[in-house]
Short mmCIF file of C-alpha atoms in Angstrom, two decimals:
data_model
loop_
_atom_site.label_atom_id
_atom_site.label_comp_id
_atom_site.label_asym_id
_atom_site.label_seq_id
_atom_site.Cartn_x
_atom_site.Cartn_y
_atom_site.Cartn_z
CA MET S 1 0.02 0.02 0.01
CA TYR S 2 2.81 2.35 0.87
CA LYS S 3 4.41 1.65 -2.50
CA LYS S 4 1.19 2.65 -4.31
CA SER S 5 0.94 5.88 -2.18
CA PHE S 6 4.58 6.70 -2.98
CA LYS S 7 3.98 6.23 -6.73
CA PHE S 8 0.90 8.41 -6.65
CA LEU S 9 2.75 11.21 -4.80
CA SER S 10 5.69 10.98 -7.20
CA LEU S 11 3.39 11.31 -10.17
CA ALA S 12 1.59 14.24 -8.64
CA ALA S 13 4.86 16.00 -7.87
CA PHE S 14 6.03 15.45 -11.42
CA ILE S 15 2.81 16.95 -12.85
CA LEU S 16 3.16 20.01 -10.57
CA VAL S 17 6.80 20.56 -11.60
CA CYS S 18 5.85 20.43 -15.32
CA PHE S 19 2.94 22.84 -14.78
CA PHE S 20 5.10 25.39 -12.95
CA THR S 21 7.87 25.06 -15.51
CA LEU S 22 5.38 25.81 -18.27
CA ILE S 23 4.02 28.87 -16.42
CA LEU S 24 7.50 30.26 -15.94
CA SER S 25 8.36 29.74 -19.58
CA PHE S 26 5.34 31.79 -20.67
CA ASN S 27 6.34 34.66 -18.34
CA VAL S 28 9.92 34.79 -19.47
CA LYS S 29 9.67 34.41 -23.24
CA GLY S 30 6.31 36.04 -23.79
CA ILE S 31 3.59 34.75 -26.02
CA GLU S 32 3.76 35.28 -29.75
CA ASN S 33 0.21 36.09 -30.87
CA THR S 34 -1.35 36.20 -34.27
CA TYR S 35 -3.63 39.10 -35.07
CA LYS S 36 -5.91 40.13 -37.88
CA ALA S 37 -4.56 43.72 -38.61
CA PRO S 38 -7.09 46.35 -39.66
CA LYS S 39 -5.97 48.31 -42.65
CA ASN S 40 -4.17 51.64 -42.11
CA LYS S 41 -4.44 51.42 -38.27
CA PRO S 42 -1.49 51.03 -35.82
CA ILE S 43 -1.31 48.00 -33.58
CA GLU S 44 -0.65 48.45 -29.87
CA ILE S 45 0.77 45.48 -27.87
CA LYS S 46 0.30 45.44 -24.14
CA GLY S 47 1.75 43.16 -21.58
CA ASN S 48 5.04 41.26 -21.98
CA LYS S 49 7.48 42.43 -24.66
CA ALA S 50 8.04 40.08 -27.52
CA LYS S 51 11.56 38.84 -28.20
CA SER S 52 11.50 40.26 -31.73
CA THR S 53 10.59 43.80 -32.72
CA ASN S 54 8.49 42.33 -35.54
CA VAL S 55 4.90 41.32 -34.86
CA LYS S 56 3.52 38.52 -37.00
CA ILE S 57 -0.01 39.39 -38.15
CA LEU S 58 -2.47 38.19 -40.74
CA GLY S 59 -2.36 40.61 -43.73
CA ASN S 60 0.30 43.34 -43.89
CA THR S 61 3.55 42.99 -41.92
CA TYR S 62 4.59 45.90 -39.77
CA SER S 63 8.29 46.25 -38.79
CA ASN S 64 10.17 49.10 -37.20
CA LYS S 65 13.23 48.22 -39.40
CA GLU S 66 11.29 48.83 -42.62
CA LYS S 67 13.07 46.13 -44.55
CA ASN S 68 10.25 44.96 -46.78
CA ASN S 69 11.10 44.20 -50.36
CA GLU S 70 9.54 47.36 -51.79
CA ILE S 71 11.73 49.67 -49.70
CA VAL S 72 14.88 47.62 -50.27
CA ASP S 73 14.23 47.58 -54.01
CA SER S 74 13.71 51.34 -54.03
CA ILE S 75 16.97 51.95 -52.21
CA ASN S 76 18.78 49.72 -54.71
CA ASN S 77 17.12 51.67 -57.54
CA LYS S 78 15.55 48.50 -58.89
CA ASN S 79 12.17 50.21 -59.35
CA LEU S 80 13.56 53.47 -60.79
CA LYS S 81 13.23 53.81 -64.56
CA PRO S 82 15.81 55.99 -66.40
CA GLU S 83 14.54 59.18 -68.04
CA ASN S 84 15.78 60.34 -71.42
CA TYR S 85 16.88 63.97 -71.62
CA LYS S 86 17.82 65.92 -74.75
CA LEU S 87 20.98 67.95 -74.30
CA LYS S 88 21.18 71.49 -75.62
CA LYS S 89 24.31 73.37 -76.63
CA ILE S 90 25.18 75.65 -73.77
CA VAL S 91 27.60 78.62 -73.63
CA GLY S 92 28.32 79.64 -70.01
CA ASN S 93 24.99 79.17 -68.30
CA TYR S 94 22.82 80.16 -71.20
CA GLU S 95 21.74 78.52 -74.46
CA LYS S 96 23.57 80.04 -77.35
CA LYS S 97 21.34 81.67 -79.92
CA TYR S 98 22.64 83.14 -83.12
CA THR S 99 20.46 86.16 -83.87
CA ASN S 100 23.10 88.32 -85.60
CA VAL S 101 25.84 86.74 -87.60
CA TYR S 102 28.24 89.34 -89.00
CA LYS S 103 31.06 89.12 -91.46
CA VAL S 104 33.42 91.87 -92.67
CA VAL S 105 34.92 91.98 -96.19
CA VAL S 106 37.82 94.31 -96.98
CA HIS S 107 38.37 95.09 -100.70
CA ILE S 108 41.87 96.29 -101.30
CA GLY S 109 41.19 97.12 -104.95
CA SER S 110 38.26 99.46 -104.19
CA GLN S 111 39.50 100.48 -100.74
CA THR S 112 36.17 99.71 -99.21
CA VAL S 113 34.86 97.66 -96.31
CA ASP S 114 31.54 95.82 -96.56
CA VAL S 115 29.64 94.57 -93.49
CA TYR S 116 27.10 91.71 -93.78
CA ASN S 117 24.52 90.61 -91.26
CA ASN S 118 23.14 87.15 -91.98
CA ASN S 119 24.49 87.53 -95.51
CA ASP S 120 22.64 90.83 -96.05
CA LEU S 121 24.90 93.78 -96.92
CA ILE S 122 24.14 96.43 -94.27
CA LYS S 123 27.06 98.86 -94.49
CA THR S 124 29.84 99.95 -96.90
CA MET S 125 32.74 102.13 -95.67
CA ILE S 126 35.63 103.85 -97.38
CA CYS S 127 39.00 102.82 -96.06
CA SER S 128 42.80 103.07 -96.47
CA THR S 129 44.70 99.80 -96.43
CA GLY S 130 48.50 99.40 -96.28
CA ILE S 131 50.85 100.96 -98.77
CA ASP S 132 52.68 98.59 -101.12
CA SER S 133 55.78 98.41 -98.91
CA ALA S 134 53.63 97.61 -95.87
CA SER S 135 50.59 95.92 -97.38
CA THR S 136 47.60 94.68 -95.46
CA PRO S 137 47.64 90.79 -95.21
CA THR S 138 45.04 88.99 -97.24
CA GLY S 139 43.09 85.91 -96.19
CA THR S 140 40.45 84.96 -93.63
CA PHE S 141 40.76 86.25 -90.06
CA VAL S 142 38.61 86.82 -86.96
CA THR S 143 38.21 89.86 -84.81
CA GLY S 144 39.82 89.86 -81.34
CA ASN S 145 40.74 92.47 -78.78
CA LYS S 146 39.33 96.06 -78.89
CA GLY S 147 40.26 99.43 -77.42
CA THR S 148 39.23 103.06 -77.46
CA SER S 149 42.64 104.37 -78.53
CA PHE S 150 46.33 103.53 -79.06
CA PHE S 151 49.57 105.39 -79.90
CA SER S 152 52.62 104.07 -81.75
CA ASP S 153 55.94 105.67 -80.70
CA LYS S 154 57.52 104.02 -83.78
CA TYR S 155 55.32 105.96 -86.21
CA GLY S 156 54.41 108.92 -84.00
CA GLU S 157 50.75 108.29 -84.68
CA GLY S 158 47.71 106.80 -82.91
CA GLY S 159 44.12 106.00 -83.63
CA TYR S 160 40.73 105.79 -82.03
CA TYR S 161 38.40 102.84 -81.69
CA TRP S 162 40.59 99.95 -82.71
CA THR S 163 39.54 96.37 -83.35
CA SER S 164 42.13 93.74 -84.00
CA PHE S 165 41.61 91.19 -86.83
CA TRP S 166 45.15 89.58 -86.79
CA GLY S 167 47.75 90.42 -84.16
CA ASN S 168 48.72 94.08 -84.53
CA TYR S 169 46.70 94.54 -87.75
CA LEU S 170 43.70 96.65 -86.77
CA PHE S 171 40.60 98.41 -87.89
CA HIS S 172 41.01 101.93 -86.46
CA SER S 173 40.27 105.60 -87.16
CA VAL S 174 42.35 107.91 -89.23
CA PRO S 175 45.54 108.76 -87.27
CA PHE S 176 46.10 111.46 -84.75
CA ASP S 177 49.42 113.01 -83.70
CA LYS S 178 51.19 113.01 -80.27
CA ASP S 179 48.84 115.78 -79.15
CA LYS S 180 45.88 113.70 -80.21
CA ASN S 181 44.95 116.00 -83.09
CA ILE S 182 43.56 114.26 -86.12
CA ILE S 183 46.04 114.50 -89.03
CA GLN S 184 43.90 116.04 -91.78
CA GLY S 185 46.34 115.10 -94.51
CA GLU S 186 45.70 111.43 -93.70
CA VAL S 187 41.92 111.96 -93.60
CA ALA S 188 42.11 113.14 -97.23
CA LYS S 189 43.76 109.85 -98.19
CA LEU S 190 40.76 107.77 -97.33
CA GLY S 191 39.91 105.71 -100.40
CA GLU S 192 43.59 105.02 -101.27
CA LYS S 193 46.43 102.96 -99.80
CA ALA S 194 47.96 105.00 -96.98
CA SER S 195 48.49 102.91 -93.76
CA HIS S 196 51.30 100.80 -92.38
CA GLY S 197 49.16 97.64 -92.81
CA CYS S 198 46.10 98.43 -90.75
CA VAL S 199 42.65 99.33 -92.15
CA ARG S 200 41.91 102.98 -91.56
CA LEU S 201 38.36 104.27 -91.34
CA SER S 202 36.67 107.53 -90.47
CA ILE S 203 36.25 108.05 -86.71
CA GLU S 204 32.49 107.39 -87.11
CA ASN S 205 32.99 104.06 -88.93
CA ALA S 206 35.76 102.91 -86.67
CA LYS S 207 33.51 103.50 -83.72
CA TRP S 208 30.63 101.59 -85.40
CA ILE S 209 32.82 98.50 -85.87
CA TYR S 210 34.06 98.87 -82.27
CA ASN S 211 30.49 98.98 -80.96
CA ASN S 212 28.74 96.51 -83.23
CA ILE S 213 31.18 93.78 -84.43
CA PRO S 214 31.72 91.15 -81.69
CA ARG S 215 34.80 89.10 -81.12
CA ASN S 216 35.36 86.06 -83.40
CA THR S 217 33.63 87.75 -86.33
CA LYS S 218 35.08 86.54 -89.60
CA VAL S 219 37.07 89.08 -91.62
CA TYR S 220 37.89 88.45 -95.31
CA VAL S 221 40.65 90.56 -96.84
CA GLY S 222 41.06 90.28 -100.61
CA THR S 223 42.01 92.27 -103.68
#
């Protein structure tokens, strides 16, 4: 009889130990629950904290790490489609537009200068090119630096409103002396060869080229 009682007590003790062990396990690890999540509403969990920061629910998965496939793919640019852009020719920060295209033609034979805008003749000027011993170079050139006046100690002369078309070869006014007085004898030579290689013009015409013809304008010098 005592043996039966001892077996009964041992079995009861074993059941109690298992029961308390199960209770303690639930208190320590927490219970992972499954919920039906309402759309667009946050879920609040009360009680013991779950081991993971993710809560398994039926429907959408909410995670504070935000590592769902859609976000990861967006970060890796997998869902981004390339756009095609047409490039425009830019000068500085602005689109280059050619509204006025000038060219200057010097005729040594007739001692005249023609100015064209978009191939339309807009101005003809009488000039003086270089004398035979210091002739004006022929060919195709482009305008460069400009200035309001210069003076040459070598020749004792200067000029107003100069525009370079090749190095020291310039468009400029009829010459003035060291006192900046226009040399009237040189004014009278307009229409014939008289310079040291430059193209002389009246003060008015030299100023017009200075004000209106931009850098890099083509200049054609021929017979």
